[in-house]
XYZ file of C-alpha atoms in Angstrom:
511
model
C -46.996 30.891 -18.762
C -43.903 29.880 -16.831
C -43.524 26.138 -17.606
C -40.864 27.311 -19.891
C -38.567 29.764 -17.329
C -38.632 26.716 -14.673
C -37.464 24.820 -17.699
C -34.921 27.310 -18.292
C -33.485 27.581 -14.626
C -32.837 23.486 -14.525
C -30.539 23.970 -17.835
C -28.682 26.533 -15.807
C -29.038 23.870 -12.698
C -27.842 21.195 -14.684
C -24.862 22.898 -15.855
C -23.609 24.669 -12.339
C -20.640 22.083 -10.447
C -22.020 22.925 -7.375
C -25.498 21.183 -7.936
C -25.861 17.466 -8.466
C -28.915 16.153 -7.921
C -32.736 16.601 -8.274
C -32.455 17.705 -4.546
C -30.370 20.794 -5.276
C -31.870 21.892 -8.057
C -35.488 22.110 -5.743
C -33.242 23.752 -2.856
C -31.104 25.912 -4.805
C -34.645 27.061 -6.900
C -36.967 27.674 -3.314
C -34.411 30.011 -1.819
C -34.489 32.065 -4.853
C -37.896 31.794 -5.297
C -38.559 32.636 -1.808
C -36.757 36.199 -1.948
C -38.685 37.163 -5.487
C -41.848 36.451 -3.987
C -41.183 38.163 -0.361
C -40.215 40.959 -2.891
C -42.930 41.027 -5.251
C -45.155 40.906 -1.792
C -43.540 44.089 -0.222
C -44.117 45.714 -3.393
C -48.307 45.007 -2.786
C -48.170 46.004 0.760
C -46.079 49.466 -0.125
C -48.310 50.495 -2.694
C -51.887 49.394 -0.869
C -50.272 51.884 1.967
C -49.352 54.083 -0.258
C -53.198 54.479 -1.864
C -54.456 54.194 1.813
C -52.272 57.383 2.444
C -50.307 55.211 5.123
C -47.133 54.788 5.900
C -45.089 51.297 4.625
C -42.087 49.460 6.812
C -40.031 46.992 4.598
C -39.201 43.497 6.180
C -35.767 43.808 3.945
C -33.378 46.701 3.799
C -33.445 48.520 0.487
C -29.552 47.480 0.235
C -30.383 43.956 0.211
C -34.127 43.698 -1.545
C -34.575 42.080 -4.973
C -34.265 45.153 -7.349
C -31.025 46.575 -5.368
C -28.761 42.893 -5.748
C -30.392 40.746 -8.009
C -32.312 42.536 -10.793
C -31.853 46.122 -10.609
C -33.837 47.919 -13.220
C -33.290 50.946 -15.729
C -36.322 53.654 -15.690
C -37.679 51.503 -18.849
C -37.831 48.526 -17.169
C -35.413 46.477 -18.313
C -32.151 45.072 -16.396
C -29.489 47.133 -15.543
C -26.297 45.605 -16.429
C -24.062 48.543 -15.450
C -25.199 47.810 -11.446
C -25.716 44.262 -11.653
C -23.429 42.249 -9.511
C -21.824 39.549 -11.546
C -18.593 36.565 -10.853
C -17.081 36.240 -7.808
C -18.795 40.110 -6.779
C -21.971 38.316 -7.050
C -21.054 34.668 -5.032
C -18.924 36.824 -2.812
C -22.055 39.147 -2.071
C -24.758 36.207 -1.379
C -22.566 34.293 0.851
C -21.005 36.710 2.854
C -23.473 39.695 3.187
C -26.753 38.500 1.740
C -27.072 35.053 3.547
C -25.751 36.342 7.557
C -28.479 39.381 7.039
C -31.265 36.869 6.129
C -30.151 34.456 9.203
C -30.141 37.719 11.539
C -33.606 37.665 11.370
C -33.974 34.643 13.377
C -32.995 36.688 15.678
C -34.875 39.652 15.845
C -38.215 38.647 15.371
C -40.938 38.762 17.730
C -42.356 35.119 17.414
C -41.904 32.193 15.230
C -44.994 32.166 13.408
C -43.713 35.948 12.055
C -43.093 35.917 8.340
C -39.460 37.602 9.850
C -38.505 33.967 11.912
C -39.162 32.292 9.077
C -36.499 33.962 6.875
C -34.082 33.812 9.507
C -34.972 30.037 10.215
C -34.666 28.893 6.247
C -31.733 30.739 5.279
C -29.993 29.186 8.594
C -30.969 26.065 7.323
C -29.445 26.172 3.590
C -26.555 27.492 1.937
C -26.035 28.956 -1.375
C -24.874 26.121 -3.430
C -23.885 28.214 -7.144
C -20.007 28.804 -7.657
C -20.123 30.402 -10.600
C -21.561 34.032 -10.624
C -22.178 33.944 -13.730
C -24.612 30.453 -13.747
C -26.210 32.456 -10.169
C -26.814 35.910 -12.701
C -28.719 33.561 -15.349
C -30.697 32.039 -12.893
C -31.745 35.336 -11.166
C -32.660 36.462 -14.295
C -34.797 34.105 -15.216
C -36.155 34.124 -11.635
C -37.267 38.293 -12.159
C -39.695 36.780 -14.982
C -41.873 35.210 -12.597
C -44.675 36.744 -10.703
C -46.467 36.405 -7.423
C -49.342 39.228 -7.956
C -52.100 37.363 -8.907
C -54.288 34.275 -7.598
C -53.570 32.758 -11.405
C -49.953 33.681 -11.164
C -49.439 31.649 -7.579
C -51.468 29.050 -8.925
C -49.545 28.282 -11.780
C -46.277 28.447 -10.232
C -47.226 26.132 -7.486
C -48.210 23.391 -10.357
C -44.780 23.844 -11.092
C -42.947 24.007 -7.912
C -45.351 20.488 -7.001
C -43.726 19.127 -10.638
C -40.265 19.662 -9.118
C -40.836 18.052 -5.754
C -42.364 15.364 -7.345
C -39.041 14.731 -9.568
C -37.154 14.985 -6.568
C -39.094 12.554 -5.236
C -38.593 10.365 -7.925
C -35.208 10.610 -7.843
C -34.130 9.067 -4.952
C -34.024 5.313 -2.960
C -36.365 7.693 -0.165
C -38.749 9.277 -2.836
C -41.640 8.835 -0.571
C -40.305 10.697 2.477
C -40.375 13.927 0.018
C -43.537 13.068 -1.820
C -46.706 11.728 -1.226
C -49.056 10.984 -4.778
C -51.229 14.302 -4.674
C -54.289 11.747 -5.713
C -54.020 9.567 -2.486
C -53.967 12.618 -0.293
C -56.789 14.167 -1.982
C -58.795 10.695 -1.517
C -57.369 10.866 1.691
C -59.036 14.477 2.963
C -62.236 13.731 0.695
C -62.672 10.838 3.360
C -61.872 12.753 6.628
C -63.690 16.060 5.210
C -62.148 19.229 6.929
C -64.078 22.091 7.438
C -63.512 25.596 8.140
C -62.833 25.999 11.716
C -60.838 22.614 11.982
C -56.994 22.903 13.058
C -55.216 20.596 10.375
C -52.035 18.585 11.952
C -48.905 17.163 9.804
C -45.948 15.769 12.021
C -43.908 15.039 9.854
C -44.977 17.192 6.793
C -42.303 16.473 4.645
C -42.766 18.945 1.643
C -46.315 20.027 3.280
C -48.609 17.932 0.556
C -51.058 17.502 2.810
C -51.367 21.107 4.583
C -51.468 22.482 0.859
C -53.974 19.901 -0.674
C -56.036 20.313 2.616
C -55.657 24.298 1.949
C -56.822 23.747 -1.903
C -59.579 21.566 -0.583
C -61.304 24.157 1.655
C -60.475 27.435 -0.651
C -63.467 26.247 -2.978
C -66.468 28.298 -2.990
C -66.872 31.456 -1.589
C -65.506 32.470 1.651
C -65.910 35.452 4.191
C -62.995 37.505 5.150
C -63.132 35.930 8.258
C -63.190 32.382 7.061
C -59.906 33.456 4.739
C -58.169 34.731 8.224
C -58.970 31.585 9.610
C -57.616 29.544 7.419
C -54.399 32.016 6.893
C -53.449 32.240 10.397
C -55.389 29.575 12.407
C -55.785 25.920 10.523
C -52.608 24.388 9.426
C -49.562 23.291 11.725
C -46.922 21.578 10.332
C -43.512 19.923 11.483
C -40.450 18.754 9.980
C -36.993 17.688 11.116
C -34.883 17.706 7.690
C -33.572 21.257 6.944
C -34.227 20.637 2.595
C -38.134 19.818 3.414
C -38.359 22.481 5.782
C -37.552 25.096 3.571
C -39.527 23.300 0.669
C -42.647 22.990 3.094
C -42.692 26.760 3.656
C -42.027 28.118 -0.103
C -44.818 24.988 -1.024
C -47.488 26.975 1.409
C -46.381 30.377 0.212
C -47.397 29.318 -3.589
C -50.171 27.485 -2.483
C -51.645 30.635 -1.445
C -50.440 30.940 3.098
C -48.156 33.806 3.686
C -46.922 32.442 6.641
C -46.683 29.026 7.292
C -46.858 27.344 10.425
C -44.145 24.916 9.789
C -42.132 24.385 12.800
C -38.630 22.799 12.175
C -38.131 20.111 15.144
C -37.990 16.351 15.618
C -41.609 15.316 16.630
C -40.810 12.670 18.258
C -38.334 14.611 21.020
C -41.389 15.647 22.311
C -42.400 13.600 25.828
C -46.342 12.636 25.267
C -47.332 13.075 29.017
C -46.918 16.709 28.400
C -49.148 17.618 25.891
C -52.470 19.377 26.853
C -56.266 19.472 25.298
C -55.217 22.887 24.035
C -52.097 20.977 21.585
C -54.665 19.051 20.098
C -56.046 19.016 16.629
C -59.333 18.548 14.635
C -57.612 16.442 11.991
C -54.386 14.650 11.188
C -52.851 14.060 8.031
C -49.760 11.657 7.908
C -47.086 9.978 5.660
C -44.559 9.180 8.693
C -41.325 8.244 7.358
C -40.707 4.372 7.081
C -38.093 2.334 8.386
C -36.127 4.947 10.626
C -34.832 4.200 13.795
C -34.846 6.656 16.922
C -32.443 6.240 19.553
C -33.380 4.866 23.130
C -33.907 8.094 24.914
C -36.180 9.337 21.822
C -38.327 5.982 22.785
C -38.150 6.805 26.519
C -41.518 9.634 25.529
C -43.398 6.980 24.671
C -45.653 4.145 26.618
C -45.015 1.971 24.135
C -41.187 1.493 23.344
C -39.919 0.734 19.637
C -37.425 1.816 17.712
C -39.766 1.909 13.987
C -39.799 5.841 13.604
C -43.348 5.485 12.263
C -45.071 2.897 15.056
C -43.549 6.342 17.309
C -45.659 8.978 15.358
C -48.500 6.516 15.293
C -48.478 6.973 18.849
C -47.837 10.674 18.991
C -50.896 11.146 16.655
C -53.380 9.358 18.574
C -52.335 11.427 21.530
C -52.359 14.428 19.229
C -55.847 14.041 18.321
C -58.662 15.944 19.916
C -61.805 13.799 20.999
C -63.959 13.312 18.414
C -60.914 14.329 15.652
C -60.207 12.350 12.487
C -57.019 11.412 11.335
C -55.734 9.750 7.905
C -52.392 8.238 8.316
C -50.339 6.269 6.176
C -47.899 3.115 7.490
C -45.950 -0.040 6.179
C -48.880 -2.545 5.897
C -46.636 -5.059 8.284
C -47.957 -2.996 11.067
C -51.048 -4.814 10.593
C -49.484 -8.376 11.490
C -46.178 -7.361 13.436
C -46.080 -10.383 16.010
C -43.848 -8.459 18.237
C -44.664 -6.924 21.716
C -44.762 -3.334 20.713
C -46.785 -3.569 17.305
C -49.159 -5.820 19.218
C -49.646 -3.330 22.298
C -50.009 -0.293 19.594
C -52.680 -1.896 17.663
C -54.752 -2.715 21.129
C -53.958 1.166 21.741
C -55.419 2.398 18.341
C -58.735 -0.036 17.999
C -59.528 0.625 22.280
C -58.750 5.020 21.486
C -60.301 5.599 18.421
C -62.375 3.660 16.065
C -60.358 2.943 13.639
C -63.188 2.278 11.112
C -61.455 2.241 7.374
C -57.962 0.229 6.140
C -57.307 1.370 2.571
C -54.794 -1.621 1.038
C -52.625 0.271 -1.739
C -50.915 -1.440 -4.410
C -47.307 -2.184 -4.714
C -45.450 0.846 -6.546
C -47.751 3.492 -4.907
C -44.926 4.771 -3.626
C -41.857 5.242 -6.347
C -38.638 4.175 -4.546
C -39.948 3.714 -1.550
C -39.425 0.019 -1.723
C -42.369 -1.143 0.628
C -46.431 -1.723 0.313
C -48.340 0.597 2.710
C -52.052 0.891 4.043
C -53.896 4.124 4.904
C -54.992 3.886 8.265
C -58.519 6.035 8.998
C -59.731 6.632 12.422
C -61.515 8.796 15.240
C -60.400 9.834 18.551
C -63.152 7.660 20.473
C -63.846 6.859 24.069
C -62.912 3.328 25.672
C -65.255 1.682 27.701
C -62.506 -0.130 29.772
C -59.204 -0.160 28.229
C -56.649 -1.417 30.977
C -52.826 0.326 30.315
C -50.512 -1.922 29.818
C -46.631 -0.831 29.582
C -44.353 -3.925 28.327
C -40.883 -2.253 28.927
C -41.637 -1.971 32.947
C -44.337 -5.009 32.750
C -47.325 -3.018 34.883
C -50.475 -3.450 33.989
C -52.509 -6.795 32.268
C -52.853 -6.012 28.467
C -57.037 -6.467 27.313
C -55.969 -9.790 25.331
C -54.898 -11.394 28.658
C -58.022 -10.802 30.404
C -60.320 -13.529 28.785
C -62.963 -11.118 27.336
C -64.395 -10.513 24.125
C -62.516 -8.543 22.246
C -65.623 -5.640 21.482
C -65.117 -4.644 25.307
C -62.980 -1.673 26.390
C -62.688 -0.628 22.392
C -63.283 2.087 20.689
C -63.359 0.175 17.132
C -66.483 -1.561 15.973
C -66.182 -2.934 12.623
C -63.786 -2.019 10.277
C -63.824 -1.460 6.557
C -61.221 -3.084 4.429
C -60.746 -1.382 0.586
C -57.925 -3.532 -1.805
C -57.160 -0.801 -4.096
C -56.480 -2.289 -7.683
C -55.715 -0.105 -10.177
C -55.283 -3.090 -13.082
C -51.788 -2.450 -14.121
C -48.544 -2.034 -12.630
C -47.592 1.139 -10.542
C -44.622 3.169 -11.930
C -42.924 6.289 -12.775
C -45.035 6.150 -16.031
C -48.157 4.702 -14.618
C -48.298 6.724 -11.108
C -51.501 6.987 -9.015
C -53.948 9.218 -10.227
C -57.180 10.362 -9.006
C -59.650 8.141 -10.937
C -57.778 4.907 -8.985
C -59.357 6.291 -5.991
C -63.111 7.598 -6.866
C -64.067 3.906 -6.127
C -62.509 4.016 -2.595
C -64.039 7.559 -2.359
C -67.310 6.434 -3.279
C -67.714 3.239 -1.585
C -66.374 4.113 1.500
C -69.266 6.471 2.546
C -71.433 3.871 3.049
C -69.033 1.225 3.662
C -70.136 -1.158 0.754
C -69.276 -4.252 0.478
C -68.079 -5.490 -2.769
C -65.363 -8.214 -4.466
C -62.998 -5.348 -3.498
C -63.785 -4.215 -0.023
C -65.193 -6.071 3.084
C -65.900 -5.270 6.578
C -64.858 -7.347 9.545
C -66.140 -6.891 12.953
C -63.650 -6.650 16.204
C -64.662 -9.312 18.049
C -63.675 -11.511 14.954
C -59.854 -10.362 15.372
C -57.792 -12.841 17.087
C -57.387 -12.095 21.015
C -54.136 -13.200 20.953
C -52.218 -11.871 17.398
C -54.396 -8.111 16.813
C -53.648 -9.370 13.389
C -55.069 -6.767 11.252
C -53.924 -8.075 8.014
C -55.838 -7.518 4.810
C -57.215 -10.596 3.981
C -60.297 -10.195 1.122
C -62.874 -12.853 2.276
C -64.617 -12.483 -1.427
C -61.168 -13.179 -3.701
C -61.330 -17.062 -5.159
C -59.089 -19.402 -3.428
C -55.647 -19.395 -5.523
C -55.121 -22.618 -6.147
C -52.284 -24.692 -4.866
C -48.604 -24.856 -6.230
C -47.832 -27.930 -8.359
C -45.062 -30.260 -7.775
C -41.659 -29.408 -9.253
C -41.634 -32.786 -11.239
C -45.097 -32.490 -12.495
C -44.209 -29.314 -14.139
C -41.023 -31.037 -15.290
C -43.112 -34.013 -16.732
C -45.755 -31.390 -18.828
C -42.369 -29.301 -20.171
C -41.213 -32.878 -21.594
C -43.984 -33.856 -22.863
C -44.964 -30.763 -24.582
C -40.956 -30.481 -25.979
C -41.995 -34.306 -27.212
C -45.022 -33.353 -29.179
C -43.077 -30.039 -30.595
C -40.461 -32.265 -31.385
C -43.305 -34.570 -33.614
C -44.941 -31.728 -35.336
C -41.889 -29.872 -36.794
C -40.595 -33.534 -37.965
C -43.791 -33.939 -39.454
C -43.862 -30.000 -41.488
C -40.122 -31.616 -42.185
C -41.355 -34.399 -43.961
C -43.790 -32.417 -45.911
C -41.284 -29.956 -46.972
């Protein structure tokens, strides 16, 4: 119903100086998006209070809603072009009335998990990036012809929202800190199973794939009013430093069906782990930390264990985020598995003596498009140590569990664990992306933990005392077998050439 309209906003995208990239175009499209369907949602709470005979407050001022600025309507309906601001009225408007208004809100709102903050806090956050009035006019228009009143509506357009963070996903060297493949999250939260009443955890939520695809996951079936509340206002928390996925979190949760998101806009990892309580803790975590950032020396200084890998950090903050008994998925750069270094060996003693880290999910090269690296899921419970001993390497207090000469099944919280090589038989790409019947195996398997030619379990006190190395090694794959010498090769290339060389003089001779 709308494919067509998102198509037509990129052509005027495409064409406007001030946007460049894939990036802009998904910016420049939420904030516009964001006002129609704040409008179109006023509209449903004014007339519900109007048939309940009550009284109706607007969030925006009727000088700067929708139909007063950017599609102001004749009695018939259709646009009217007499009142409609245009040019330089129409830039000048948006970015010197429109856009302080919006940011005022910040401001004046009661708390920040008000659907008032959050307008304040995104239009803070980006800037309007037309310069022609007359590209911004097309686009609004175009924008008018979508609608947010039904469940059908909302769920089509947040198809095609998903489509465009996808693309701008694709389009960059750091596609996979915007987008996660929807079918490895869904295997993902088939595996750790949320359930009504759960509070859902993201970190570093990026554009909020997980919150929405956990939100999709427990809509099905029918629910009680209550159960809907819940999940509107007490099961997802989100965070994100960038501004651009900030805003595209929020707009993703509005289409996805949550009026207003959770989505806090901080750096995580600011936050000093000593200090958080039982009551910060959460049910479930669901993670794509971003790879290969670096945090500067007082950001390590919250953390026992001291590195500068962004994600080894959040590894660490979601173990301590995690209530006892919670389950977390979390994906990280498969290296973290066989890291020889202090750090990556202390943090892997801290995850298998904390939780039970019970399932490694090995995902093919190319999962990720442009994110350059091969990753593992990680999937684990908050558990209880029998005698972990503390260990801090940076101020050398403590004797880590590998230095005390016992086996490594005491003081951890890990039993066996469950090793899945994901093969999808062909080669990851753009054009050949993860889909969702890669993963039914995985799915499938994994509920028993069955072992097959693809997954394997190993038991702790197999794991080297001294390394941690968790690397995925399959037990059940044939031995490769070993690399020839370079002058053997060179020896078979000659002699083939030689008996090439004898059967075209031979055709030769018969021609």
């Amino acid at each position: 119903m709308f494919e067509q309209t998102f198509k037509n906003i990129d052509d005027v995208l495409w064409k406007e100086a001030g946007c460049t990239t894939e990036l802009d175009y998904t910016e420049q499209t939420s904030w516009l998006l964001f006002l129609k369907y704040l409008d179109d949602l006023e509209q449903e709470r004014a007339l519900e209070a109007e048939l309940a005979g009550k009284p109706y407050e607007f969030i925006i001022d009727e000088a700067h809603r929708w139909s007063a600025w950017a599609a102001p309507k004749k009695a018939n309906g259709t646009l009217d072009h007499d009142n409609a601001l245009i040019g330089d009225d129409l830039i000048d408007y948006v970015n010197r009335k429109l856009f302080p208004y919006l940011q005022s809100f910040k401001q004046r709102a009661t708390s920040p998990d008000t659907i008032e903050y959050k307008i304040g806090e995104i239009f803070s956050e980006i800037k309007n990036r037309f310069q022609s009035g007359y590209s911004l006019r097309d686009a609004l228009e175009y924008i008018d012809e979508l609608r947010f009143r039904s469940q059908q509506e909302k769920h089509e357009l947040s198809h095609l929202y998903e489509a465009k963070i996808k693309n701008m996903g694709n389009a960059g060297r750091n596609g996979g800190e915007y987008y996660t493949p929807r079918p490895l999250i869904r295997a993902m939260i088939h595996v750790v199973k949320p359930k009504i009443g759960d509070r859902i955890y993201d970190g570093a939520c990026g554009s909020a794939g997980f919150l929405c695809e956990s939100y999709d996951y427990l809509r099905r079936g029918k629910l009680t009013t209550k159960q809907l509340e819940t999940l509107q206002t007490d099961t997802f928390t989100g965070k994100e430093k960038k501004s651009l996925a900030y805003v595209i979190a929020i707009m993703n949760m509005i289409l996805h069906g949550i009026d207003a998101p959770n989505i806090i806009h901080t750096n995580t990892l600011t936050e000093n782990l000593s200090d958080i309580q039982d009551k910060n803790r959460f049910d479930i975590i669901l993670a794509n930390p971003p790879f290969g950032g670096k945090e500067r020396k007082e950001v390590q200084q919250n953390f026992p264990i001291k590195t500068g890998e962004t994600a080894f950090l959040f590894l660490q903050h979601f173990i301590k985020m995690l209530k006892m008994g919670g389950r977390a998925a979390v994906v990280i750069k498969n290296t973290f598995l066989s890291n020889s270094d202090n750090a990556s060996r202390a943090l892997r003693q801290e995850l298998l003596s904390s939780c039970n880290l019970h399932t490694i999910l090995d995902c093919p090269s190319g999962t990720f498009i442009g994110a350059g690296v091969k990753t593992v899921v990680l999937f684990f419970e908050k558990g209880k140590p029998f005698d972990s001993v503390p260990f801090d390497f940076a101020q050398g207090t403590g004797m880590p569990l590998f230095s005390q000469g016992k086996r490594l099944n005491k003081g951890m919280a890990t039993r066996k664990i469950w090793y899945y090589q994901l093969d999808p038989g062909r080669n990851m790409g753009k054009t050949n992306s993860l889909n969702d019947e890669d993963l039914c195996k995985f799915v499938e398997l994994q509920a028993t933990f069955a072992e097959t030619e693809k997954s394997w379990l190993v038991d702790i006190a197999d794991v080297d005392r001294e390394t941690f190395d968790l690397s995925v090694k399959n037990p059940n794959k044939a031995e490769e077998s070993a690399l020839r010498e370079p002058q053997e090769i060179l020896d078979e290339i000659a002699a083939l050439d030689a008996e090439s060389a004898e059967i075209l003089a031979g055709i030769g001779g018969m021609l």
